Amino acid sequence: MNILVALIIVLISAILTIPFLKTRWKGIVATGTVGIIAILSSILAVKSLYGINFEYIFPGSLISGAVPVRIDRLSAWFILIINFTCLTGVIYGIGYLKAYRETNAKLSLHWIWFIIFHFSMILVCMLQNALVFLIIWEIMSLSSMMLVIFDHNNPRTLKAGMNYLIQMHVSVVFLTAGFIWVYFSAGSFQFDAIGSFFSSNNNLWLFLIFFIGFGLKAGFVPLHSWLPHAHPAAPSHVSGVMSGVIVKLGIYGIIRIITFLKSDYLLLGEIIVSISVITGLYGILNASVHRDFKRMLAYCTIENIGIIGIGIGIGLMGMGNNSPLLYYLGFGGALLHVLNHSLFKSLLFYSAGSVYQQTHTRDMEKSGGLMKNMPKTAVFFLIGAIAIGGIPPFNGFVSEFIIYSGLLEGIKSNSISQISLLVLTIAGLSIIGGISILTFTKSFGTIFLGSEREKLHHKPQEVSFVMLFPQYLIIAAMLSVAFFPQFYINILTGLLTDSCHSLFTPEPFTVFAGYSHNIFNISLFSSLFIVITAVIWGIRYFANKNKPEIVKPTWGCGYVAPNNRMQYTGKSFSKPLGKIFNFLLLEKKQYQELKNKEIFPEKRNYSSHYLDFFEYRIIQKITHRLVYAANYFQFFQNGRIQSYVLYGILFILVIFTMTVLNIIK
């Protein structure tokens, strides 16, 4: 309880102090506040991971009842991820926002909202009362929206923020509907009432309502359309935190509801696996063709949510088949990928933010050759790209290996339908991995390799140490997962043993033993390969150290006047894939085609961009019809005061008449 009070005092003190500080101190105080909140809440979380749960019950009101504040192992896992990502984000943000040091009020609001955002995410993981949970969920959504619209003078940024907020309110509608349904059935707003509901009612429909509510936050297809707009619009440290942790709170909500389930495990597992495979494929296909590198990373977030969802589905199928190994591999892989994705995706967004800060463009077609001027940023982006592709020796491989192992274990089932689904899932996950490598080969090559494609206003240079430091921390955390997987797997085994509610009781800490050993060996041999390569490169470097260095242009296939337009572009790299999937990857072009008799064509301009299939084909059509229908009622809002007074008089007369007739009392 003392730590909880201290957290609230630190939060309020920072909010009241930041507006009165000099500009250069605002970010430092915000960093200190996030650090203190992270340390205090992490103390409780670490204790909970080792079985000492924190719990405090606030006296309730007549409306909500008691308000339990509880940190169990599931909450603790997410709280630690939130704290680490927010801490790296706030440190990176100090350097990233230096260009805005003249906007004193703007920075004050930004850092205040960031602190509130961080604290609200922690509370979401701690609260066990539906009404208070929804209030904090709304505060979290509102604060993150305010962070997204930092550059609110840009109409596109403002539109992205409003789009995000509206969709989060749709999420709240579904969550509220689910909690109200539980209340009318079980008579309580406590989370434990969800378990009581599931014990005496059909589990399917209530779970699907919660899945839609939390799935909107997570970004499952077709509930994903806010992601490609919000991530590019937000400052890069906010994008990294949002992609790293806020979408994971949707995953937290789904897993929290799963812990209360009593039946329909198999059916729900198959539904989630199917949705997740589609989500992963759709996300990575769109990422492969986009040239706005922050939008590309946003679609990669959708892809990884699909991978996490596959793990959750496998875990549910393990519960349905009474298979402890399948349960542990599925949920263990999903929860470990939650951590891994928060690490390498925040690293990628921070690296992308460094590129944007130096080039002032998100269009990779206008970049090129940046590795010469920003070598550290290039290496960070490359490490993140390797990790997100699931390639050893980095951490992305570990969690994907566990999920693959779960899929292979599930194929041993006697059910033809399950075997068919899991075989297709393996194929889908393999395609996702292959296209992910293609996507980041295109992105890294276009941005960092080759020559400068467009003349920039100033020469790019490596970013400040304060922006590089959090990226070093992230890489250290990534390597710890890669080379010490047993440590994280042991934590997850204890977490999942607590969460299965005695559905089955496998021997703890032995389920993953063989898998973690294999993962360690693969990471070790991959690292040895890298070390051998580095040693050979080092020997070559020292052998040629004193020899004269001659720099000449790259051979241009006999063409004696090469220029920077002769390089592969992001568009040309992904165009074949875009053509194959043109029914899904909708390309909008602005180009006047050449005529048959036009022997010497005049100069033409060409531009193209890709549309989101679900947004363009479904969501926009629905919104257009709603606007069209609403236009019929425009005459109500006609700008005449006399009409508005008349509406008030008519309303009073209607109420009076209904009262006289005893229609209302």
XYZ file of C-alpha atoms in Angstrom:
665
model
C 0.000 0.000 0.000
C 2.869 2.365 0.820
C 4.376 1.885 -2.630
C 0.998 2.560 -4.257
C 0.652 5.843 -2.346
C 4.230 6.767 -3.292
C 3.426 6.157 -6.974
C 0.445 8.506 -6.827
C 2.444 11.196 -4.991
C 5.269 11.022 -7.558
C 2.761 11.271 -10.413
C 0.929 14.300 -9.001
C 4.179 16.055 -8.063
C 5.533 15.718 -11.602
C 2.299 16.961 -13.188
C 2.302 20.062 -10.973
C 6.038 20.740 -11.407
C 6.759 20.271 -15.137
C 4.853 23.369 -16.414
C 7.035 25.684 -14.285
C 10.406 24.233 -15.290
C 12.796 25.511 -17.919
C 12.559 23.692 -21.235
C 15.732 21.632 -20.835
C 14.558 20.334 -17.433
C 11.115 19.175 -18.520
C 12.342 16.012 -20.233
C 14.797 15.282 -17.417
C 12.081 15.526 -14.749
C 9.750 13.396 -16.904
C 12.516 10.800 -17.248
C 13.099 10.843 -13.499
C 9.376 10.449 -12.826
C 9.002 7.553 -15.268
C 12.124 6.005 -13.732
C 10.806 6.265 -10.152
C 7.384 4.892 -11.134
C 9.099 2.102 -13.075
C 11.378 1.153 -10.164
C 8.630 1.173 -7.525
C 6.126 -0.777 -9.629
C 8.862 -3.169 -10.817
C 9.692 -4.033 -7.194
C 6.103 -5.219 -6.741
C 6.134 -6.963 -10.120
C 9.384 -8.867 -9.503
C 8.077 -10.055 -6.127
C 4.896 -11.260 -7.841
C 6.876 -13.161 -10.467
C 8.411 -15.146 -7.632
C 5.090 -15.868 -5.941
C 4.664 -12.914 -3.541
C 1.558 -11.313 -5.024
C 0.623 -7.724 -4.215
C -3.009 -7.082 -3.343
C -4.897 -4.183 -1.821
C -8.668 -3.677 -1.809
C -10.025 -0.148 -1.808
C -13.390 0.191 -0.054
C -16.064 0.319 -2.717
C -19.049 2.490 -3.463
C -22.655 1.460 -3.976
C -22.091 1.538 -7.726
C -18.822 -0.309 -8.247
C -18.295 -2.295 -5.073
C -14.798 -2.938 -3.726
C -11.874 -2.143 -6.043
C -9.159 -4.808 -5.866
C -5.670 -3.697 -6.938
C -3.760 -6.898 -7.573
C -0.470 -7.862 -9.201
C -0.226 -11.539 -10.057
C 2.394 -13.097 -12.320
C 0.523 -12.235 -15.516
C 0.204 -8.580 -14.490
C 3.839 -8.520 -13.387
C 5.087 -9.780 -16.777
C 3.309 -6.967 -18.625
C 4.209 -4.300 -16.029
C 7.926 -5.040 -16.408
C 7.660 -4.838 -20.205
C 5.750 -1.540 -19.949
C 8.312 -0.060 -17.563
C 11.354 -0.968 -19.640
C 9.841 0.273 -22.908
C 8.543 3.531 -21.404
C 11.910 4.191 -19.781
C 13.792 3.766 -23.072
C 11.123 5.840 -24.819
C 11.314 8.801 -22.449
C 15.147 8.864 -22.625
C 15.071 8.722 -26.429
C 12.397 11.442 -26.456
C 14.703 13.936 -24.700
C 17.022 13.911 -27.704
C 14.301 13.519 -30.304
C 12.368 16.597 -29.117
C 15.349 18.958 -28.916
C 14.139 20.622 -32.110
C 10.974 21.683 -30.215
C 12.738 23.374 -27.296
C 11.191 26.728 -28.234
C 7.646 25.388 -27.767
C 7.547 25.478 -23.989
C 3.817 24.818 -23.425
C 3.754 22.092 -26.057
C 6.599 20.212 -24.383
C 5.008 20.601 -20.944
C 1.770 18.993 -22.124
C 3.640 16.265 -23.976
C 5.665 15.126 -20.974
C 2.673 15.354 -18.630
C 0.617 13.180 -20.946
C 3.525 10.745 -21.304
C 3.727 10.268 -17.524
C -0.052 9.806 -17.276
C 0.089 7.362 -20.191
C 2.792 5.300 -18.472
C 1.000 5.224 -15.118
C -2.384 4.381 -16.663
C -0.908 1.362 -18.478
C 0.468 0.051 -15.188
C -2.925 0.536 -13.512
C -4.685 -1.324 -16.339
C -2.597 -4.375 -15.426
C -3.379 -4.018 -11.716
C -7.103 -3.241 -11.518
C -9.636 -6.037 -11.042
C -12.859 -3.999 -11.013
C -14.650 -3.521 -14.338
C -15.913 0.061 -13.851
C -12.607 1.454 -12.602
C -10.772 -0.587 -15.248
C -12.838 1.065 -18.000
C -12.149 4.547 -16.588
C -8.380 3.927 -16.556
C -8.605 2.306 -20.000
C -10.203 5.525 -21.280
C -7.515 7.658 -19.618
C -4.875 5.479 -21.277
C -6.511 5.911 -24.693
C -6.979 9.660 -24.253
C -3.402 10.258 -23.067
C -1.953 8.200 -25.919
C -4.110 10.138 -28.397
C -2.716 13.402 -27.028
C 0.780 12.026 -27.553
C -0.065 11.034 -31.133
C -1.238 14.572 -32.032
C 1.930 16.247 -30.742
C 2.274 17.882 -34.164
C -1.388 18.989 -34.093
C -0.834 21.793 -36.619
C -0.631 19.112 -39.295
C -4.197 18.190 -40.429
C -3.127 14.605 -41.214
C -1.761 14.154 -37.701
C -4.955 15.518 -36.174
C -7.042 13.226 -38.376
C -4.935 10.211 -37.371
C -5.383 11.078 -33.689
C -9.159 11.445 -33.987
C -9.387 8.212 -35.973
C -7.465 6.447 -33.212
C -9.632 7.912 -30.438
C -12.905 7.019 -32.187
C -11.799 3.423 -32.680
C -10.708 3.194 -29.060
C -14.189 4.353 -28.054
C -15.650 1.572 -30.198
C -13.366 -0.771 -28.244
C -14.785 0.581 -24.970
C -18.349 0.014 -26.217
C -17.638 -3.715 -26.646
C -15.782 -3.988 -23.350
C -18.610 -2.174 -21.551
C -21.180 -4.479 -23.157
C -19.216 -7.504 -21.958
C -18.868 -6.240 -18.382
C -22.543 -5.239 -18.195
C -23.568 -8.692 -19.416
C -21.479 -10.215 -16.623
C -22.982 -7.813 -14.069
C -26.582 -8.669 -14.947
C -25.762 -12.364 -14.754
C -23.412 -12.502 -11.760
C -24.369 -9.254 -9.971
C -20.809 -7.955 -9.620
C -18.282 -5.773 -11.434
C -15.324 -7.749 -10.013
C -13.216 -9.657 -12.527
C -13.879 -12.857 -10.580
C -17.521 -12.523 -11.669
C -16.385 -13.284 -15.244
C -15.320 -16.732 -14.030
C -18.699 -17.194 -12.340
C -20.452 -16.252 -15.587
C -18.371 -18.717 -17.599
C -19.097 -21.476 -15.061
C -22.857 -21.265 -15.595
C -23.226 -19.912 -19.153
C -22.024 -20.463 -22.694
C -18.445 -19.163 -22.961
C -18.295 -18.438 -26.692
C -20.275 -15.235 -27.197
C -19.093 -13.287 -24.182
C -15.489 -14.156 -25.005
C -15.923 -12.966 -28.596
C -17.324 -9.638 -27.350
C -14.263 -9.174 -25.148
C -12.010 -10.346 -27.984
C -13.374 -7.631 -30.280
C -12.947 -4.993 -27.554
C -9.379 -5.955 -26.733
C -8.613 -6.937 -30.328
C -9.229 -3.355 -31.457
C -6.451 -2.217 -29.135
C -4.185 -5.081 -30.206
C -4.739 -4.561 -33.932
C -6.120 -7.896 -35.151
C -7.449 -7.786 -38.720
C -9.975 -6.326 -39.554
C -9.810 -4.220 -36.358
C -6.401 -2.793 -37.230
C -7.059 0.312 -39.308
C -5.974 2.854 -36.648
C -2.424 1.478 -36.534
C -1.136 2.536 -39.994
C -2.343 6.099 -39.327
C -1.403 6.626 -35.658
C 2.146 5.219 -35.718
C 3.451 7.386 -38.591
C 1.757 10.496 -37.149
C 3.194 10.171 -33.630
C 6.720 11.232 -32.594
C 9.044 8.246 -32.968
C 9.548 7.642 -29.233
C 5.750 7.555 -28.857
C 5.454 5.210 -31.857
C 8.019 2.904 -30.248
C 6.138 2.825 -26.948
C 2.736 2.408 -28.595
C 3.907 -0.424 -30.822
C 5.995 -1.915 -28.034
C 3.412 -1.950 -25.256
C 0.028 -0.302 -25.835
C -1.066 -2.870 -28.420
C 0.138 -5.549 -25.980
C -2.445 -4.403 -23.453
C -5.026 -5.724 -25.884
C -3.163 -9.040 -25.681
C -3.105 -8.738 -21.876
C -6.882 -8.286 -21.842
C -7.454 -11.318 -24.052
C -5.202 -13.556 -21.940
C -6.783 -12.222 -18.732
C -10.249 -13.231 -20.011
C -8.867 -16.639 -21.079
C -7.817 -17.317 -17.468
C -11.541 -17.269 -16.537
C -12.717 -19.590 -19.333
C -14.383 -22.874 -18.384
C -15.254 -24.403 -21.759
C -15.111 -24.014 -25.565
C -11.295 -23.995 -25.456
C -10.856 -25.889 -28.692
C -13.345 -23.874 -30.743
C -12.000 -20.543 -29.498
C -8.433 -21.686 -30.102
C -9.227 -22.569 -33.717
C -10.991 -19.218 -34.233
C -8.053 -17.239 -32.816
C -5.475 -19.208 -34.818
C -7.433 -18.595 -38.040
C -7.810 -14.850 -37.378
C -4.163 -14.595 -36.353
C -2.774 -16.243 -39.480
C -4.817 -13.849 -41.616
C -3.617 -10.938 -39.452
C 0.030 -11.945 -39.799
C -0.136 -12.455 -43.560
C -2.102 -9.271 -44.163
C 0.238 -7.209 -42.003
C 3.485 -8.363 -43.594
C 2.127 -8.183 -47.166
C 1.197 -4.538 -46.644
C 4.505 -3.836 -44.919
C 6.389 -5.226 -47.912
C 4.995 -2.674 -50.381
C 4.848 0.543 -48.336
C 7.662 3.071 -48.752
C 6.826 5.232 -45.723
C 9.134 3.420 -43.297
C 7.044 4.250 -40.205
C 3.865 3.016 -41.904
C 5.801 -0.089 -42.905
C 6.746 -0.659 -39.260
C 3.110 -0.134 -38.233
C 2.017 -2.973 -40.531
C 4.841 -5.107 -39.084
C 3.226 -4.565 -35.685
C 0.023 -6.052 -37.094
C 2.044 -8.989 -38.426
C 3.584 -9.677 -35.014
C 0.222 -9.411 -33.281
C -0.785 -12.219 -35.640
C 2.208 -14.302 -34.502
C 1.319 -13.691 -30.836
C -2.297 -14.618 -31.609
C -1.165 -17.917 -33.154
C 0.566 -18.750 -29.878
C -2.558 -17.876 -27.876
C -4.677 -20.061 -30.157
C -2.264 -22.980 -29.773
C -2.404 -22.595 -25.991
C -6.204 -22.706 -26.029
C -6.116 -25.809 -28.217
C -3.768 -27.359 -25.667
C -6.340 -26.636 -22.943
C -9.060 -28.182 -25.119
C -6.987 -31.288 -25.879
C -5.788 -31.588 -22.258
C -2.205 -31.289 -23.521
C 0.088 -29.530 -20.999
C 2.967 -29.327 -23.501
C 0.801 -27.657 -26.146
C -0.569 -25.250 -23.522
C 2.895 -24.246 -22.362
C 4.387 -23.962 -25.843
C 1.476 -21.873 -27.124
C 1.062 -19.387 -24.305
C 4.777 -19.448 -23.464
C 5.704 -18.576 -27.058
C 3.025 -15.870 -27.189
C 4.074 -14.186 -23.935
C 7.768 -14.380 -24.820
C 7.006 -12.850 -28.223
C 5.171 -10.036 -26.417
C 8.495 -9.232 -24.733
C 10.588 -9.765 -27.859
C 8.372 -7.643 -30.064
C 8.379 -4.808 -27.533
C 12.193 -4.852 -27.706
C 12.982 -5.087 -31.397
C 10.017 -2.999 -32.543
C 10.867 -0.112 -30.209
C 14.477 -0.416 -31.446
C 13.291 -0.185 -35.057
C 11.045 2.805 -34.368
C 13.841 4.615 -32.545
C 16.233 3.936 -35.436
C 13.597 5.123 -37.900
C 13.083 8.221 -35.760
C 16.806 8.966 -35.959
C 16.623 8.740 -39.747
C 13.589 11.018 -39.833
C 15.244 13.562 -37.543
C 18.233 13.817 -39.883
C 16.427 13.631 -43.255
C 12.979 15.121 -42.405
C 11.290 12.538 -44.614
C 9.645 9.161 -44.001
C 9.817 8.246 -47.686
C 12.545 5.658 -48.136
C 12.684 6.520 -51.864
C 14.254 9.869 -50.895
C 16.927 8.252 -48.722
C 19.979 6.200 -49.568
C 23.570 5.784 -48.487
C 22.852 6.809 -44.890
C 25.114 4.091 -43.497
C 28.115 6.254 -44.396
C 26.884 9.118 -42.216
C 24.844 7.231 -39.578
C 26.697 3.926 -39.065
C 25.422 3.233 -35.525
C 21.803 3.875 -36.475
C 22.251 1.603 -39.486
C 23.621 -1.218 -37.311
C 20.764 -0.789 -34.803
C 18.186 -0.963 -37.592
C 19.924 -4.025 -39.055
C 19.903 -5.818 -35.682
C 16.202 -5.029 -35.274
C 15.537 -6.263 -38.815
C 17.323 -9.562 -38.180
C 15.480 -10.026 -34.897
C 12.035 -9.285 -36.329
C 12.720 -11.744 -39.147
C 13.143 -14.527 -36.574
C 16.761 -15.167 -37.573
C 19.220 -16.442 -34.954
C 21.106 -15.473 -32.872
C 18.669 -12.712 -31.861
C 15.616 -12.920 -29.617
C 12.885 -13.041 -32.271
C 14.051 -16.525 -33.182
C 13.516 -17.830 -29.631
C 9.804 -17.084 -29.325
C 9.047 -18.056 -32.928
C 10.894 -21.347 -32.421
C 8.665 -22.103 -29.413
C 5.509 -21.254 -31.407
C 6.696 -23.451 -34.307
C 7.343 -26.242 -31.789
C 3.783 -25.836 -30.517
C 2.411 -26.115 -34.045
C 4.425 -29.287 -34.679
C 3.290 -30.726 -31.347
C -0.336 -29.930 -32.219
C -0.096 -31.873 -35.472
C 0.147 -35.046 -33.364
C -3.571 -34.599 -32.640
C -6.041 -37.266 -33.811
C -8.413 -34.655 -35.264
C -8.172 -34.158 -39.038
C -9.582 -30.635 -38.770
C -6.945 -29.616 -36.211
C -4.128 -31.163 -38.223
C -5.299 -29.375 -41.379
C -5.552 -26.038 -39.587
C -2.129 -26.342 -37.984
C -0.437 -27.435 -41.228
C -1.887 -24.376 -42.963
C -0.763 -22.271 -39.994
C 2.809 -23.565 -40.331
C 2.703 -22.683 -44.023
C 1.325 -19.233 -43.229
C 3.932 -18.595 -40.527
C 6.692 -19.661 -42.928
C 5.405 -17.250 -45.579
C 5.221 -14.486 -42.976
C 8.879 -15.091 -42.090
C 9.974 -15.101 -45.728
C 8.152 -11.896 -46.634
C 9.462 -10.270 -43.437
C 13.021 -10.872 -44.634
C 12.100 -9.428 -48.031
C 10.517 -6.375 -46.380
C 13.526 -5.504 -44.261
C 16.022 -6.300 -46.994
C 14.186 -3.718 -49.084
C 13.963 -1.213 -46.245
C 17.543 -1.488 -45.023
C 18.977 -1.537 -48.537
C 16.943 1.427 -49.748
C 17.522 3.613 -46.688
C 21.101 2.841 -45.684
C 22.897 1.370 -48.703
C 23.635 2.717 -52.163
C 23.897 6.431 -52.907
C 21.940 9.487 -51.842
C 18.790 9.637 -53.979
C 17.833 13.251 -53.300
C 19.883 16.214 -52.192
C 19.013 16.989 -48.579
C 19.035 20.434 -46.990
C 21.884 19.408 -44.704
C 24.260 16.470 -44.472
C 22.872 13.741 -42.162
C 24.998 12.855 -39.157
C 24.827 10.390 -36.304
C 22.295 11.322 -33.629
C 23.208 12.309 -30.077
C 24.245 9.814 -27.410
C 21.010 10.361 -25.467
C 19.165 8.891 -28.476
C 21.652 6.045 -28.920
C 21.838 5.008 -25.253
C 18.317 3.490 -24.963
C 19.009 1.511 -28.123
C 22.094 -0.019 -26.503
C 19.905 -1.007 -23.540
C 17.375 -2.653 -25.828
C 20.042 -4.660 -27.660
C 21.443 -5.837 -24.321
C 17.950 -7.039 -23.327
C 17.500 -8.742 -26.715
C 20.783 -10.622 -26.345
C 19.836 -11.723 -22.825
C 16.720 -13.414 -24.242
C 18.738 -14.979 -27.064
C 21.538 -16.426 -24.910
C 19.741 -17.069 -21.624
C 16.310 -18.313 -22.747
C 16.060 -20.710 -19.797
C 15.764 -17.771 -17.365
C 12.736 -16.315 -19.182
C 11.216 -19.728 -19.861
C 11.373 -20.612 -16.154
C 9.528 -17.378 -15.296
C 6.873 -18.110 -17.923
C 6.482 -21.706 -16.733
C 5.655 -20.465 -13.230
C 3.304 -17.834 -14.665
C 1.435 -20.366 -16.802
C 1.259 -22.905 -13.968
C -0.530 -20.269 -11.873
C -2.873 -19.357 -14.727
C -4.131 -22.819 -15.683
C -6.303 -23.062 -12.523
C -5.387 -26.737 -11.962
C -6.703 -27.681 -15.404
C -3.640 -29.917 -15.487
C -0.540 -29.995 -13.354
C 2.601 -30.777 -15.343
C 5.907 -30.804 -13.508
C 7.026 -27.176 -13.449
C 10.286 -26.079 -15.095
C 10.715 -29.303 -17.075
C 8.240 -28.747 -19.904
C 10.517 -26.380 -21.795
C 13.849 -27.907 -20.780
C 14.614 -29.626 -24.079
C 13.382 -26.696 -26.150
C 15.421 -24.084 -24.290
C 18.532 -26.259 -24.668
C 18.004 -26.462 -28.434
C 17.388 -22.710 -28.649
C 20.591 -21.998 -26.720
C 22.631 -24.289 -28.984
C 21.279 -22.679 -32.154
C 21.982 -19.191 -30.804
C 25.457 -20.282 -29.691
C 26.429 -21.759 -33.065
C 25.018 -18.730 -34.885
C 27.081 -16.475 -32.638
C 30.195 -18.561 -33.285
C 29.601 -18.094 -37.006
C 29.344 -14.331 -36.490
C 32.505 -14.344 -34.323
C 34.439 -16.316 -36.956
C 33.284 -13.869 -39.630
C 34.307 -10.925 -37.445
C 37.743 -12.492 -36.786
C 38.320 -13.023 -40.521
C 37.233 -9.430 -41.208
C 39.572 -8.218 -38.424
C 42.530 -10.155 -39.828
C 41.818 -8.695 -43.268
C 41.532 -5.199 -41.791
C 44.884 -5.352 -39.994
C 46.579 -7.007 -42.983
C 45.484 -4.124 -45.259
C 45.770 -1.386 -42.628
C 48.969 0.182 -43.984
C 48.161 -0.290 -47.663
C 46.893 2.682 -49.704
C 43.111 2.855 -50.080
C 41.686 3.564 -53.540
C 38.031 4.534 -53.875
C 36.371 4.121 -57.274
C 32.739 4.111 -58.431
C 30.813 0.854 -58.588
C 30.920 -0.878 -61.974
C 27.900 0.189 -63.981
C 27.702 -2.716 -66.472
C 29.700 -0.785 -69.065
C 27.661 2.406 -68.684
C 30.114 5.259 -68.221
C 27.738 7.858 -66.774
C 26.000 6.224 -63.792
C 23.790 8.286 -61.494
C 21.810 7.776 -58.334
C 18.619 7.043 -60.309
C 20.122 3.744 -61.486
C 19.611 2.151 -58.059
C 16.885 -0.204 -57.012
C 14.074 1.674 -55.300
C 11.722 0.387 -52.648
C 8.958 0.388 -55.249
C 10.913 -1.674 -57.781
C 12.014 -4.095 -55.066
C 8.489 -5.011 -53.977
C 6.567 -4.454 -57.246
C 6.539 -8.157 -58.318
C 5.004 -9.151 -54.979
C 2.531 -6.267 -55.221
C 1.432 -7.467 -58.655
C 0.885 -11.043 -57.442
C -1.339 -9.852 -54.591
C -2.899 -6.876 -56.392
C -6.376 -8.079 -55.357
C -5.390 -7.364 -51.739
C -2.669 -4.715 -52.089
C -4.643 -1.959 -53.760
C -2.350 0.457 -55.594
C -3.576 3.916 -56.540
C -1.558 5.460 -59.374
C -1.390 8.908 -60.863
C 0.178 8.464 -64.265
C -0.778 9.203 -67.861
C -0.107 6.080 -69.912
C 1.946 6.283 -73.133
C -0.051 6.189 -76.357
C 0.733 3.731 -79.155
C 1.883 6.419 -81.606
C 3.792 8.445 -79.042
C 7.334 7.773 -80.284
C 8.985 10.629 -78.407
C 6.968 10.951 -75.193
C 6.960 14.158 -73.223
C 8.083 14.313 -69.618
C 5.590 12.698 -67.233
C 5.146 12.563 -63.470
C 4.395 9.285 -61.761
C 3.155 8.713 -58.227
C 1.521 5.785 -56.494
C 0.534 4.684 -53.024
C -1.146 1.627 -51.544
C -4.544 1.615 -49.878
C -5.588 -0.514 -46.938
C -7.983 -3.131 -48.313
C -10.335 -3.262 -45.314
C -10.331 0.474 -44.824
C -10.958 1.240 -48.506
C -13.384 -1.580 -49.345
C -15.371 -1.807 -46.112
C -14.811 0.919 -43.511
C -14.902 3.870 -45.920
C -18.071 2.585 -47.570
C -19.787 2.294 -44.187
C -18.685 5.768 -43.060
C -19.727 7.298 -46.395
C -23.217 5.795 -46.055
C -23.471 7.085 -42.469
C -22.479 10.598 -43.558
C -24.915 10.385 -46.466
C -27.746 9.400 -44.114
C -26.796 12.081 -41.582
C -27.003 14.786 -44.267
C -30.778 14.291 -44.371
C -30.949 15.769 -40.870
C -28.866 18.851 -41.580
C -31.970 21.046 -41.450
C -32.026 20.613 -37.646
C -28.730 22.484 -37.327
C -29.567 25.476 -39.529
C -27.838 28.235 -37.534
C -31.088 30.084 -36.632
C -31.527 30.788 -32.908
C -35.317 30.891 -33.332
C -35.284 27.237 -34.473
C -33.233 26.130 -31.472
C -35.625 27.929 -29.083
C -38.534 26.226 -30.853
C -36.886 22.804 -30.352
C -36.692 23.509 -26.611
C -40.351 24.556 -26.427
C -41.463 21.466 -28.369
C -39.443 19.218 -26.070
C -41.041 20.767 -22.961
C -44.544 20.392 -24.486
C -43.910 16.729 -25.329
C -42.677 15.967 -21.798
C -45.645 17.852 -20.276
C -48.167 16.006 -22.459
C -46.644 12.597 -21.669
C -46.708 13.408 -17.959
C -50.392 14.440 -18.078
C -51.255 11.220 -19.896
C -49.291 9.194 -17.330
C -47.014 7.836 -20.070
C -44.037 8.882 -17.976
C -44.050 9.493 -14.230
